PDB file of C-alpha atoms in Angstrom:
ATOM      1  CA  ASP A   1      26.935 -24.284 -62.007  1.00  0.00           C
ATOM      2  CA  SER A   2      29.729 -24.922 -65.419  1.00  0.00           C
ATOM      3  CA  SER A   3      29.084 -29.292 -65.134  1.00  0.00           C
ATOM      4  CA  ASN A   4      24.739 -27.928 -65.942  1.00  0.00           C
ATOM      5  CA  CYS A   5      26.529 -26.528 -69.494  1.00  0.00           C
ATOM      6  CA  LYS A   6      28.472 -29.409 -70.331  1.00  0.00           C
ATOM      7  CA  LEU A   7      25.396 -32.288 -69.587  1.00  0.00           C
ATOM      8  CA  GLY A   8      23.266 -29.524 -71.658  1.00  0.00           C
ATOM      9  CA  ILE A   9      19.877 -30.099 -70.429  1.00  0.00           C
ATOM     10  CA  GLY A  10      19.459 -27.195 -68.438  1.00  0.00           C
ATOM     11  CA  GLY A  11      20.528 -26.314 -64.631  1.00  0.00           C
ATOM     12  CA  CYS A  12      19.160 -28.858 -61.637  1.00  0.00           C
ATOM     13  CA  THR A  13      17.064 -26.169 -59.797  1.00  0.00           C
ATOM     14  CA  ALA A  14      13.948 -26.759 -58.092  1.00  0.00           C
ATOM     15  CA  ALA A  15      11.544 -27.031 -60.908  1.00  0.00           C
ATOM     16  CA  TYR A  16      14.073 -30.798 -61.792  1.00  0.00           C
ATOM     17  CA  GLN A  17      14.061 -31.710 -58.399  1.00  0.00           C
ATOM     18  CA  ASP A  18      13.974 -35.670 -58.593  1.00  0.00           C
ATOM     19  CA  SER A  19      13.740 -35.498 -62.617  1.00  0.00           C
ATOM     20  CA  ILE A  20      15.425 -37.644 -64.599  1.00  0.00           C
ATOM     21  CA  LEU A  21      16.400 -36.410 -68.006  1.00  0.00           C
ATOM     22  CA  LYS A  22      18.919 -37.367 -71.049  1.00  0.00           C
ATOM     23  CA  THR A  23      21.516 -36.021 -72.652  1.00  0.00           C
ATOM     24  CA  SER A  24      22.040 -35.651 -76.372  1.00  0.00           C
ATOM     25  CA  ASN A  25      23.714 -38.503 -76.022  1.00  0.00           C
ATOM     26  CA  GLY A  26      21.097 -40.778 -74.521  1.00  0.00           C
ATOM     27  CA  ALA A  27      23.260 -40.672 -71.001  1.00  0.00           C
ATOM     28  CA  GLN A  28      20.671 -40.333 -67.628  1.00  0.00           C
ATOM     29  CA  TYR A  29      20.897 -37.387 -65.208  1.00  0.00           C
ATOM     30  CA  ILE A  30      18.426 -37.340 -61.922  1.00  0.00           C
ATOM     31  CA  CYS A  31      18.319 -33.550 -60.601  1.00  0.00           C
ATOM     32  CA  ASP A  32      19.077 -34.388 -56.533  1.00  0.00           C
ATOM     33  CA  SER A  33      19.818 -31.181 -54.162  1.00  0.00           C
ATOM     34  CA  PHE A  34      20.791 -29.277 -57.100  1.00  0.00           C
ATOM     35  CA  ALA A  35      23.271 -31.325 -59.214  1.00  0.00           C
ATOM     36  CA  TRP A  36      22.832 -33.616 -61.716  1.00  0.00           C
ATOM     37  CA  ARG A  37      24.254 -37.151 -61.157  1.00  0.00           C
ATOM     38  CA  LYS A  38      24.130 -40.414 -62.818  1.00  0.00           C
ATOM     39  CA  PRO A  39      20.546 -42.118 -60.933  1.00  0.00           C
ATOM     40  CA  THR A  40      20.432 -45.173 -59.663  1.00  0.00           C
ATOM     41  CA  HIS A  41      18.436 -49.084 -61.264  1.00  0.00           C
ATOM     42  CA  LEU A  42      16.408 -48.736 -58.462  1.00  0.00           C
ATOM     43  CA  GLU A  43      15.384 -44.653 -59.699  1.00  0.00           C
ATOM     44  CA  ILE A  44      15.213 -45.166 -63.291  1.00  0.00           C
ATOM     45  CA  ASP A  45      12.649 -48.264 -63.111  1.00  0.00           C
ATOM     46  CA  THR A  46      10.722 -47.538 -60.845  1.00  0.00           C
ATOM     47  CA  LYS A  47      10.380 -43.557 -61.284  1.00  0.00           C
ATOM     48  CA  LYS A  48       7.233 -43.963 -63.830  1.00  0.00           C
ATOM     49  CA  TRP A  49       5.909 -45.703 -61.570  1.00  0.00           C
ATOM     50  CA  GLY A  50       4.793 -43.753 -58.804  1.00  0.00           C
ATOM     51  CA  LEU A  51       4.122 -44.126 -55.025  1.00  0.00           C
ATOM     52  CA  ASP A  52       0.083 -45.507 -55.246  1.00  0.00           C
ATOM     53  CA  TYR A  53       1.111 -49.399 -54.448  1.00  0.00           C
ATOM     54  CA  GLU A  54       0.274 -51.020 -51.378  1.00  0.00           C
ATOM     55  CA  GLU A  55       2.902 -52.875 -48.936  1.00  0.00           C
ATOM     56  CA  GLY A  56       3.827 -55.327 -50.060  1.00  0.00           C
ATOM     57  CA  ALA A  57       4.099 -55.130 -53.780  1.00  0.00           C
ATOM     58  CA  VAL A  58       6.572 -56.743 -55.614  1.00  0.00           C
ATOM     59  CA  ARG A  59       7.657 -55.779 -59.410  1.00  0.00           C
ATOM     60  CA  LEU A  60       9.970 -56.185 -61.940  1.00  0.00           C
ATOM     61  CA  ALA A  61      11.921 -53.848 -63.426  1.00  0.00           C
ATOM     62  CA  ASP A  62      11.059 -52.835 -67.038  1.00  0.00           C
ATOM     63  CA  CYS A  63      13.974 -51.968 -67.936  1.00  0.00           C
ATOM     64  CA  TYR A  64      16.538 -53.957 -66.477  1.00  0.00           C
ATOM     65  CA  TRP A  65      14.881 -56.977 -65.776  1.00  0.00           C
ATOM     66  CA  GLU A  66      17.142 -59.248 -63.404  1.00  0.00           C
ATOM     67  CA  HIS A  67      16.097 -56.690 -61.146  1.00  0.00           C
ATOM     68  CA  THR A  68      12.981 -57.070 -58.518  1.00  0.00           C
ATOM     69  CA  TYR A  69      11.731 -54.217 -56.755  1.00  0.00           C
ATOM     70  CA  VAL A  70       9.166 -53.743 -53.430  1.00  0.00           C
ATOM     71  CA  PHE A  71       7.314 -51.418 -51.965  1.00  0.00           C
ATOM     72  CA  GLN A  72       7.715 -50.223 -48.443  1.00  0.00           C
ATOM     73  CA  ASP A  73       7.331 -47.948 -46.338  1.00  0.00           C
ATOM     74  CA  GLY A  74       6.030 -45.447 -48.788  1.00  0.00           C
ATOM     75  CA  LYS A  75       8.884 -46.117 -51.411  1.00  0.00           C
ATOM     76  CA  TRP A  76      10.088 -48.782 -53.810  1.00  0.00           C
ATOM     77  CA  ARG A  77      12.842 -50.769 -52.680  1.00  0.00           C
ATOM     78  CA  GLN A  78      15.753 -53.622 -54.348  1.00  0.00           C
ATOM     79  CA  GLY A  79      13.966 -56.452 -53.311  1.00  0.00           C
ATOM     80  CA  THR A  80      15.088 -60.669 -54.711  1.00  0.00           C
ATOM     81  CA  GLU A  81      13.553 -63.018 -56.788  1.00  0.00           C
ATOM     82  CA  LEU A  82      12.427 -64.764 -54.094  1.00  0.00           C
ATOM     83  CA  ASP A  83      10.253 -62.324 -53.171  1.00  0.00           C
ATOM     84  CA  SER A  84       8.751 -62.307 -56.737  1.00  0.00           C
ATOM     85  CA  ILE A  85       8.024 -65.632 -56.281  1.00  0.00           C
ATOM     86  CA  LEU A  86       6.579 -66.062 -52.714  1.00  0.00           C
ATOM     87  CA  VAL A  87       3.902 -63.153 -53.171  1.00  0.00           C
ATOM     88  CA  ALA A  88       3.077 -65.157 -56.881  1.00  0.00           C
ATOM     89  CA  ARG A  89       2.766 -68.239 -55.309  1.00  0.00           C
ATOM     90  CA  GLY A  90       0.100 -66.616 -52.546  1.00  0.00           C
ATOM     91  CA  GLY A  91       2.810 -65.495 -49.520  1.00  0.00           C
ATOM     92  CA  THR A  92       4.565 -61.957 -49.145  1.00  0.00           C
ATOM     93  CA  ALA A  93       7.662 -60.330 -50.194  1.00  0.00           C
ATOM     94  CA  CYS A  94      10.213 -59.922 -46.564  1.00  0.00           C
ATOM     95  CA  LEU A  95       8.658 -56.614 -45.250  1.00  0.00           C
ATOM     96  CA  ASN A  96       9.622 -57.639 -41.627  1.00  0.00           C
ATOM     97  CA  VAL A  97      12.611 -58.994 -39.943  1.00  0.00           C
ATOM     98  CA  GLY A  98      12.186 -61.756 -38.235  1.00  0.00           C
ATOM     99  CA  GLU A  99       9.218 -62.722 -39.981  1.00  0.00           C
ATOM    100  CA  ILE A 100       9.056 -66.216 -41.327  1.00  0.00           C
ATOM    101  CA  SER A 101       7.463 -67.313 -44.877  1.00  0.00           C
ATOM    102  CA  SER A 102       3.476 -68.583 -44.731  1.00  0.00           C
ATOM    103  CA  ILE A 103       4.107 -70.829 -47.364  1.00  0.00           C
ATOM    104  CA  LYS A 104       6.845 -72.865 -48.348  1.00  0.00           C
ATOM    105  CA  TYR A 105       9.168 -72.433 -51.481  1.00  0.00           C
ATOM    106  CA  ASP A 106      11.478 -75.807 -52.819  1.00  0.00           C
ATOM    107  CA  GLY A 107      10.798 -77.810 -50.043  1.00  0.00           C
ATOM    108  CA  LYS A 108      11.890 -74.811 -47.401  1.00  0.00           C
ATOM    109  CA  TYR A 109      10.068 -72.133 -45.240  1.00  0.00           C
ATOM    110  CA  TYR A 110      12.504 -68.286 -45.028  1.00  0.00           C
ATOM    111  CA  GLN A 111      12.887 -65.588 -43.045  1.00  0.00           C
ATOM    112  CA  CYS A 112      13.036 -62.135 -43.268  1.00  0.00           C
ATOM    113  CA  THR A 113      16.428 -61.368 -42.011  1.00  0.00           C
ATOM    114  CA  ALA A 114      18.179 -57.696 -42.002  1.00  0.00           C
ATOM    115  CA  ASN A 115      21.662 -57.758 -44.711  1.00  0.00           C
ATOM    116  CA  THR A 116      24.111 -55.902 -44.662  1.00  0.00           C
ATOM    117  CA  SER A 117      26.324 -55.638 -47.829  1.00  0.00           C
ATOM    118  CA  GLY A 118      25.059 -55.166 -51.335  1.00  0.00           C
ATOM    119  CA  ASP A 119      21.506 -53.269 -52.506  1.00  0.00           C
ATOM    120  CA  VAL A 120      18.709 -55.625 -51.509  1.00  0.00           C
ATOM    121  CA  PRO A 121      17.968 -54.224 -47.700  1.00  0.00           C
ATOM    122  CA  GLN A 122      16.763 -57.538 -46.403  1.00  0.00           C
ATOM    123  CA  GLU A 123      15.620 -60.940 -47.804  1.00  0.00           C
ATOM    124  CA  TRP A 124      14.696 -63.908 -46.964  1.00  0.00           C
ATOM    125  CA  VAL A 125      16.731 -66.863 -45.727  1.00  0.00           C
ATOM    126  CA  ALA A 126      15.975 -70.516 -45.673  1.00  0.00           C
ATOM    127  CA  MET A 127      15.138 -72.156 -42.451  1.00  0.00           C
ATOM    128  CA  PRO A 128      17.721 -74.761 -41.062  1.00  0.00           C
ATOM    129  CA  ALA A 129      16.921 -78.081 -41.738  1.00  0.00           C
ATOM    130  CA  ILE A 130      15.182 -78.969 -38.905  1.00  0.00           C
ATOM    131  CA  TYR A 131      12.872 -76.529 -39.038  1.00  0.00           C
ATOM    132  CA  ASN A 132      11.864 -76.849 -42.495  1.00  0.00           C
ATOM    133  CA  ASP A 133      11.044 -80.469 -41.889  1.00  0.00           C
ATOM    134  CA  THR A 134       9.252 -80.481 -38.997  1.00  0.00           C
ATOM    135  CA  HIS A 135       7.162 -77.367 -38.826  1.00  0.00           C
ATOM    136  CA  ASP A 136       4.143 -78.881 -40.443  1.00  0.00           C
ATOM    137  CA  GLU A 137       4.002 -81.713 -37.801  1.00  0.00           C
ATOM    138  CA  ILE A 138       4.244 -79.173 -34.522  1.00  0.00           C
ATOM    139  CA  ALA A 139       0.634 -79.581 -33.658  1.00  0.00           C
ATOM    140  CA  GLU A 140       1.221 -83.234 -33.460  1.00  0.00           C
ATOM    141  CA  CYS A 141       4.363 -83.315 -31.631  1.00  0.00           C
ATOM    142  CA  SER A 142       2.511 -83.160 -27.629  1.00  0.00           C
ATOM    143  CA  ALA A 143       2.134 -85.950 -25.136  1.00  0.00           C
ATOM    144  CA  THR A 144      -1.112 -87.488 -26.793  1.00  0.00           C
ATOM    145  CA  GLY A 145      -0.517 -86.656 -30.627  1.00  0.00           C
ATOM    146  CA  LEU A 146       1.124 -88.303 -33.109  1.00  0.00           C
ATOM    147  CA  TYR A 147       4.387 -88.452 -31.954  1.00  0.00           C
ATOM    148  CA  GLY A 148       3.953 -88.036 -28.249  1.00  0.00           C
ATOM    149  CA  ASN A 149       6.767 -87.117 -26.551  1.00  0.00           C
ATOM    150  CA  GLY A 150      10.430 -89.400 -27.638  1.00  0.00           C
ATOM    151  CA  THR A 151       8.508 -90.875 -31.124  1.00  0.00           C
ATOM    152  CA  LEU A 152      10.681 -90.612 -33.491  1.00  0.00           C
ATOM    153  CA  HIS A 153       9.700 -88.138 -36.695  1.00  0.00           C
ATOM    154  CA  ASN A 154      12.059 -89.629 -39.892  1.00  0.00           C
ATOM    155  CA  MET A 155      12.648 -87.890 -42.771  1.00  0.00           C
ATOM    156  CA  TYR A 156      13.293 -89.913 -45.925  1.00  0.00           C
ATOM    157  CA  ASN A 157      15.536 -87.701 -47.527  1.00  0.00           C
ATOM    158  CA  GLN A 158      19.072 -88.076 -48.777  1.00  0.00           C
ATOM    159  CA  ASP A 159      19.880 -87.141 -45.428  1.00  0.00           C
ATOM    160  CA  SER A 160      18.285 -88.938 -43.595  1.00  0.00           C
ATOM    161  CA  ARG A 161      17.563 -86.216 -40.361  1.00  0.00           C
ATOM    162  CA  ILE A 162      15.529 -88.098 -37.724  1.00  0.00           C
ATOM    163  CA  TYR A 163      13.807 -85.972 -34.788  1.00  0.00           C
ATOM    164  CA  ALA A 164      12.630 -86.692 -31.600  1.00  0.00           C
ATOM    165  CA  CYS A 165       9.741 -85.097 -30.318  1.00  0.00           C
ATOM    166  CA  ASP A 166      10.768 -83.596 -26.304  1.00  0.00           C
ATOM    167  CA  ASP A 167       7.453 -81.350 -24.447  1.00  0.00           C
ATOM    168  CA  GLY A 168       5.914 -80.042 -27.936  1.00  0.00           C
ATOM    169  CA  GLU A 169       8.984 -79.139 -29.832  1.00  0.00           C
ATOM    170  CA  PHE A 170      11.083 -81.081 -32.220  1.00  0.00           C
ATOM    171  CA  ARG A 171      15.180 -81.875 -31.649  1.00  0.00           C
ATOM    172  CA  ARG A 172      17.779 -84.003 -33.298  1.00  0.00           C
TER     173      ARG A 172
END
């Protein structure tokens, strides 16, 4: 159509499907369902990487350095800086909603949560203070454990949180 001629990159045909081409002025367009459109940052950044990655791989953008991408379900998606940090420290990217990080970062565990706004479909959200404060000692919250039923667990931090062990779980 006439828009193809105006761009000067030829027709968006089956042969060009998913191809990203530059116009003479440097603007980029992707051929999508027989029509040229502006590609997203994700499409520009990940196009040359291909799809030969393990589930949960994380990469930083080559062009738009502030973007983090996660390989999930056979394709790249927008991720967060926390995905990159947790993977670099031996954890995983946020892949399964409801999953809790296996490691702490900045003194906190995180839960993978669905995100209903923006470009990131799911992201790590800090667990509540009681979880972060007591998770590493939960095995000691039992009738015969260090914290035994009713024993107080003191957290000496700026909030001075105190928890009681009650039937295998801490409560505030």
